[in-house]
PDB file of C-alpha atoms in Angstrom:
ATOM      1  CA  GLN A  12     -23.028  33.326 -46.797  1.00  0.00           C
ATOM      2  CA  LEU A  13     -21.837  35.709 -44.076  1.00  0.00           C
ATOM      3  CA  ASN A  14     -24.646  38.262 -44.081  1.00  0.00           C
ATOM      4  CA  LYS A  15     -24.265  41.312 -41.858  1.00  0.00           C
ATOM      5  CA  THR A  16     -20.868  40.364 -40.439  1.00  0.00           C
ATOM      6  CA  ASP A  17     -19.064  43.430 -41.739  1.00  0.00           C
ATOM      7  CA  PHE A  18     -18.446  44.539 -38.134  1.00  0.00           C
ATOM      8  CA  VAL A  19     -16.230  41.449 -37.664  1.00  0.00           C
ATOM      9  CA  ASN A  20     -14.449  42.141 -40.951  1.00  0.00           C
ATOM     10  CA  VAL A  21     -13.654  45.715 -39.943  1.00  0.00           C
ATOM     11  CA  VAL A  22     -12.288  44.707 -36.534  1.00  0.00           C
ATOM     12  CA  VAL A  23     -10.226  41.779 -37.860  1.00  0.00           C
ATOM     13  CA  HIS A  24      -8.647  43.891 -40.598  1.00  0.00           C
ATOM     14  CA  ALA A  25      -7.863  46.703 -38.166  1.00  0.00           C
ATOM     15  CA  LEU A  26      -6.296  44.321 -35.639  1.00  0.00           C
ATOM     16  CA  CYS A  27      -4.233  42.595 -38.335  1.00  0.00           C
ATOM     17  CA  ARG A  28      -2.569  45.943 -39.099  1.00  0.00           C
ATOM     18  CA  ILE A  29      -1.243  46.400 -35.560  1.00  0.00           C
ATOM     19  CA  ASP A  30       2.320  45.114 -35.936  1.00  0.00           C
ATOM     20  CA  PRO A  31       2.974  43.718 -32.419  1.00  0.00           C
ATOM     21  CA  LEU A  32      -0.413  41.986 -32.340  1.00  0.00           C
ATOM     22  CA  ARG A  33      -0.039  40.590 -35.856  1.00  0.00           C
ATOM     23  CA  ASN A  34       3.504  39.385 -35.156  1.00  0.00           C
ATOM     24  CA  PHE A  35       2.360  37.691 -31.939  1.00  0.00           C
ATOM     25  CA  PHE A  36      -0.352  35.721 -33.752  1.00  0.00           C
ATOM     26  CA  LEU A  37       1.912  34.812 -36.674  1.00  0.00           C
ATOM     27  CA  VAL A  38       3.936  32.637 -34.266  1.00  0.00           C
ATOM     28  CA  ARG A  39       1.624  29.754 -33.342  1.00  0.00           C
ATOM     29  CA  LYS A  40       3.595  28.728 -30.255  1.00  0.00           C
ATOM     30  CA  ASN A  41       2.637  32.079 -28.663  1.00  0.00           C
ATOM     31  CA  TYR A  42      -0.982  30.974 -28.316  1.00  0.00           C
ATOM     32  CA  GLU A  43      -1.034  27.207 -28.869  1.00  0.00           C
ATOM     33  CA  SER A  44      -1.514  26.549 -25.136  1.00  0.00           C
ATOM     34  CA  SER A  45      -4.714  28.620 -25.066  1.00  0.00           C
ATOM     35  CA  ASN A  46      -7.951  26.692 -24.640  1.00  0.00           C
ATOM     36  CA  SER A  47      -9.978  29.515 -26.212  1.00  0.00           C
ATOM     37  CA  ARG A  48     -11.446  28.624 -29.590  1.00  0.00           C
ATOM     38  CA  VAL A  49     -11.664  32.359 -30.391  1.00  0.00           C
ATOM     39  CA  VAL A  50      -7.918  32.801 -29.788  1.00  0.00           C
ATOM     40  CA  GLN A  51      -7.077  29.726 -31.866  1.00  0.00           C
ATOM     41  CA  THR A  52      -9.282  30.647 -34.844  1.00  0.00           C
ATOM     42  CA  PHE A  53      -8.183  34.293 -34.777  1.00  0.00           C
ATOM     43  CA  GLY A  54      -4.553  33.151 -34.830  1.00  0.00           C
ATOM     44  CA  GLU A  55      -5.264  30.826 -37.757  1.00  0.00           C
ATOM     45  CA  LEU A  56      -7.017  33.620 -39.641  1.00  0.00           C
ATOM     46  CA  VAL A  57      -4.126  36.041 -39.072  1.00  0.00           C
ATOM     47  CA  CYS A  58      -1.721  33.396 -40.400  1.00  0.00           C
ATOM     48  CA  LYS A  59      -3.912  32.843 -43.470  1.00  0.00           C
ATOM     49  CA  ILE A  60      -4.266  36.580 -44.151  1.00  0.00           C
ATOM     50  CA  TRP A  61      -0.504  37.151 -43.993  1.00  0.00           C
ATOM     51  CA  SER A  62       0.534  33.923 -45.735  1.00  0.00           C
ATOM     52  CA  GLY A  63       2.551  34.348 -48.908  1.00  0.00           C
ATOM     53  CA  ARG A  64       1.457  30.899 -50.090  1.00  0.00           C
ATOM     54  CA  ARG A  65      -2.282  31.533 -50.405  1.00  0.00           C
ATOM     55  CA  PHE A  66      -3.901  30.033 -53.474  1.00  0.00           C
ATOM     56  CA  LYS A  67      -6.749  32.570 -53.541  1.00  0.00           C
ATOM     57  CA  GLY A  68      -6.628  36.276 -52.850  1.00  0.00           C
ATOM     58  CA  SER A  69      -9.315  36.078 -50.162  1.00  0.00           C
ATOM     59  CA  VAL A  70      -9.625  34.293 -46.833  1.00  0.00           C
ATOM     60  CA  SER A  71     -12.884  33.166 -45.230  1.00  0.00           C
ATOM     61  CA  PRO A  72     -13.485  34.196 -41.613  1.00  0.00           C
ATOM     62  CA  HIS A  73     -16.309  31.641 -41.254  1.00  0.00           C
ATOM     63  CA  GLU A  74     -14.602  29.530 -38.549  1.00  0.00           C
ATOM     64  CA  LEU A  75     -13.762  32.627 -36.517  1.00  0.00           C
ATOM     65  CA  ILE A  76     -17.320  33.944 -36.772  1.00  0.00           C
ATOM     66  CA  GLN A  77     -18.685  30.572 -35.634  1.00  0.00           C
ATOM     67  CA  ALA A  78     -16.306  30.579 -32.640  1.00  0.00           C
ATOM     68  CA  ILE A  79     -17.340  34.150 -31.833  1.00  0.00           C
ATOM     69  CA  SER A  80     -21.029  33.249 -32.048  1.00  0.00           C
ATOM     70  CA  ILE A  81     -20.591  30.359 -29.610  1.00  0.00           C
ATOM     71  CA  ALA A  82     -18.329  32.257 -27.179  1.00  0.00           C
ATOM     72  CA  SER A  83     -20.615  35.303 -27.133  1.00  0.00           C
ATOM     73  CA  ARG A  84     -23.727  33.145 -26.661  1.00  0.00           C
ATOM     74  CA  LYS A  85     -25.067  34.320 -30.027  1.00  0.00           C
ATOM     75  CA  ARG A  86     -24.652  38.013 -29.149  1.00  0.00           C
ATOM     76  CA  PHE A  87     -22.526  38.348 -32.308  1.00  0.00           C
ATOM     77  CA  LYS A  88     -23.739  35.992 -35.008  1.00  0.00           C
ATOM     78  CA  ILE A  89     -24.166  35.616 -38.745  1.00  0.00           C
ATOM     79  CA  GLY A  90     -27.187  37.518 -40.032  1.00  0.00           C
ATOM     80  CA  THR A  91     -27.336  40.038 -37.195  1.00  0.00           C
ATOM     81  CA  GLN A  92     -25.746  43.468 -37.561  1.00  0.00           C
ATOM     82  CA  SER A  93     -23.774  44.678 -34.538  1.00  0.00           C
ATOM     83  CA  ASP A  94     -21.908  47.768 -33.459  1.00  0.00           C
ATOM     84  CA  CYS A  95     -18.153  47.702 -34.203  1.00  0.00           C
ATOM     85  CA  LYS A  96     -17.187  49.385 -30.926  1.00  0.00           C
ATOM     86  CA  THR A  97     -19.235  46.948 -28.853  1.00  0.00           C
ATOM     87  CA  PHE A  98     -17.804  43.998 -30.745  1.00  0.00           C
ATOM     88  CA  LEU A  99     -14.240  45.320 -30.495  1.00  0.00           C
ATOM     89  CA  ALA A 100     -14.542  45.693 -26.705  1.00  0.00           C
ATOM     90  CA  TRP A 101     -15.927  42.163 -26.359  1.00  0.00           C
ATOM     91  CA  PHE A 102     -13.395  40.671 -28.779  1.00  0.00           C
ATOM     92  CA  LEU A 103     -10.347  42.276 -27.142  1.00  0.00           C
ATOM     93  CA  ASN A 104     -11.563  41.107 -23.729  1.00  0.00           C
ATOM     94  CA  GLU A 105     -12.127  37.590 -25.106  1.00  0.00           C
ATOM     95  CA  LEU A 106      -8.620  37.496 -26.600  1.00  0.00           C
ATOM     96  CA  HIS A 107      -7.105  38.888 -23.380  1.00  0.00           C
ATOM     97  CA  THR A 108      -8.795  36.351 -21.109  1.00  0.00           C
ATOM     98  CA  GLY A 109      -8.276  33.552 -23.653  1.00  0.00           C
ATOM     99  CA  LEU A 110      -4.533  34.233 -23.548  1.00  0.00           C
ATOM    100  CA  GLY A 111      -4.578  33.900 -19.760  1.00  0.00           C
ATOM    101  CA  GLY A 112      -4.781  37.581 -18.983  1.00  0.00           C
ATOM    102  CA  SER A 113      -6.489  39.162 -16.018  1.00  0.00           C
ATOM    103  CA  SER A 114      -6.494  42.500 -14.253  1.00  0.00           C
ATOM    104  CA  LYS A 115      -3.149  41.490 -12.727  1.00  0.00           C
ATOM    105  CA  LYS A 116      -1.613  39.517 -15.599  1.00  0.00           C
ATOM    106  CA  SER A 117      -0.803  41.365 -18.821  1.00  0.00           C
ATOM    107  CA  THR A 118      -1.064  39.945 -22.340  1.00  0.00           C
ATOM    108  CA  ILE A 119      -0.258  41.187 -25.828  1.00  0.00           C
ATOM    109  CA  ILE A 120      -3.714  42.792 -25.835  1.00  0.00           C
ATOM    110  CA  HIS A 121      -2.910  45.029 -22.863  1.00  0.00           C
ATOM    111  CA  ARG A 122       0.576  45.762 -24.159  1.00  0.00           C
ATOM    112  CA  CYS A 123      -0.880  46.981 -27.469  1.00  0.00           C
ATOM    113  CA  PHE A 124      -3.938  48.869 -26.244  1.00  0.00           C
ATOM    114  CA  LYS A 125      -3.350  50.061 -22.696  1.00  0.00           C
ATOM    115  CA  GLY A 126      -2.698  53.766 -22.457  1.00  0.00           C
ATOM    116  CA  LYS A 127      -2.564  56.538 -19.910  1.00  0.00           C
ATOM    117  CA  VAL A 128      -3.989  60.017 -19.941  1.00  0.00           C
ATOM    118  CA  GLU A 129      -3.030  62.820 -17.596  1.00  0.00           C
ATOM    119  CA  VAL A 130      -6.063  64.649 -16.226  1.00  0.00           C
ATOM    120  CA  THR A 131      -5.541  68.122 -14.796  1.00  0.00           C
ATOM    121  CA  THR A 132      -8.242  69.449 -12.473  1.00  0.00           C
ATOM    122  CA  PHE A 133      -8.364  73.069 -11.411  1.00  0.00           C
ATOM    123  CA  THR A 134     -10.209  74.137  -8.269  1.00  0.00           C
ATOM    124  CA  VAL A 135     -10.610  77.535  -6.701  1.00  0.00           C
ATOM    125  CA  THR A 136     -10.769  77.569  -2.905  1.00  0.00           C
ATOM    126  CA  SER A 137     -10.777  80.825  -0.956  1.00  0.00           C
ATOM    127  CA  GLY A 138      -9.568  82.689  -4.022  1.00  0.00           C
ATOM    128  CA  LYS A 139      -6.605  80.323  -4.500  1.00  0.00           C
ATOM    129  CA  LYS A 140      -6.337  78.352  -7.699  1.00  0.00           C
ATOM    130  CA  GLN A 141      -5.182  74.775  -7.122  1.00  0.00           C
ATOM    131  CA  GLU A 142      -4.084  72.304  -9.741  1.00  0.00           C
ATOM    132  CA  LYS A 143      -4.281  68.536  -9.317  1.00  0.00           C
ATOM    133  CA  LYS A 144      -2.827  66.111 -11.856  1.00  0.00           C
ATOM    134  CA  THR A 145      -3.779  62.450 -11.981  1.00  0.00           C
ATOM    135  CA  VAL A 146      -2.788  59.730 -14.417  1.00  0.00           C
ATOM    136  CA  VAL A 147      -5.667  57.502 -15.494  1.00  0.00           C
ATOM    137  CA  PRO A 148      -5.119  54.215 -17.358  1.00  0.00           C
ATOM    138  CA  PHE A 149      -7.485  53.250 -20.190  1.00  0.00           C
ATOM    139  CA  LEU A 150      -8.110  50.663 -22.870  1.00  0.00           C
ATOM    140  CA  PHE A 151     -10.724  52.764 -24.655  1.00  0.00           C
ATOM    141  CA  LEU A 152     -10.423  56.511 -24.800  1.00  0.00           C
ATOM    142  CA  ILE A 153     -13.708  58.122 -25.737  1.00  0.00           C
ATOM    143  CA  LEU A 154     -13.504  61.581 -27.217  1.00  0.00           C
ATOM    144  CA  ASP A 155     -16.521  63.755 -27.881  1.00  0.00           C
ATOM    145  CA  LEU A 156     -16.699  65.059 -31.438  1.00  0.00           C
ATOM    146  CA  PRO A 157     -17.071  68.811 -31.792  1.00  0.00           C
ATOM    147  CA  ALA A 158     -20.275  70.214 -33.204  1.00  0.00           C
ATOM    148  CA  SER A 159     -20.247  70.600 -36.957  1.00  0.00           C
ATOM    149  CA  PRO A 160     -19.032  72.755 -38.632  1.00  0.00           C
ATOM    150  CA  LEU A 161     -15.741  73.014 -36.841  1.00  0.00           C
ATOM    151  CA  PHE A 162     -14.292  75.589 -39.263  1.00  0.00           C
ATOM    152  CA  LYS A 163     -15.905  77.889 -41.809  1.00  0.00           C
ATOM    153  CA  ASP A 164     -14.675  77.915 -45.370  1.00  0.00           C
ATOM    154  CA  SER A 165     -13.290  81.379 -46.172  1.00  0.00           C
ATOM    155  CA  PHE A 166     -14.864  81.468 -49.646  1.00  0.00           C
ATOM    156  CA  ASP A 167     -18.500  80.519 -49.231  1.00  0.00           C
ATOM    157  CA  GLY A 168     -18.861  80.046 -45.465  1.00  0.00           C
ATOM    158  CA  LYS A 169     -19.585  76.313 -45.666  1.00  0.00           C
ATOM    159  CA  GLY A 170     -18.384  74.077 -42.857  1.00  0.00           C
ATOM    160  CA  LEU A 171     -15.409  71.802 -43.194  1.00  0.00           C
TER     161      LEU A 171
END
C-alpha cells in the first residue's frame, strides 16, 4: 500500500520520458559503481519500466520509495503527501551527488537539466539608456503565471 506517494509517481514517470536520462539508466554499467541506494533503485526501476519482458503491465516503485525515505530522513515517505517540485529538486540533487557529481563535476543530471538564460537589464543614467546583458545558469527556471484571464473570448467575454 503506497498511500500518498503520487508525487514520486509523477516525478519518476516524467524523468523516464527524458531520452538521455532514460538511456543512461538503461545501461547498468553507467551507475553500478555508485554507492547510492537511490541511484541503484531508480536505475532498476527504469529498467523494469522499459523492459519488454515484463510479466505484468505495472511495476512497483516500493523499493525506490523505501530508499528515498531513508535517504531523505523520512522527509519523503509513504503515507505523507509532498510537493512535486520540492521532491523533484531533492531527487535530482540526490541522483547528481549519488552519481559522483558536484558543483565542479558534471553528471547526466546536469547535462539534461542545466540551462542558461540571458538577462537584459536597462538603466538610465544622465539621460543615457544603457543595456547590460548577462548569462545566468539554472537548473530550475521559475516563471510567474499571468493573472487569469489572459485573453477574453470574443463571443461571451469569458477568459481563456
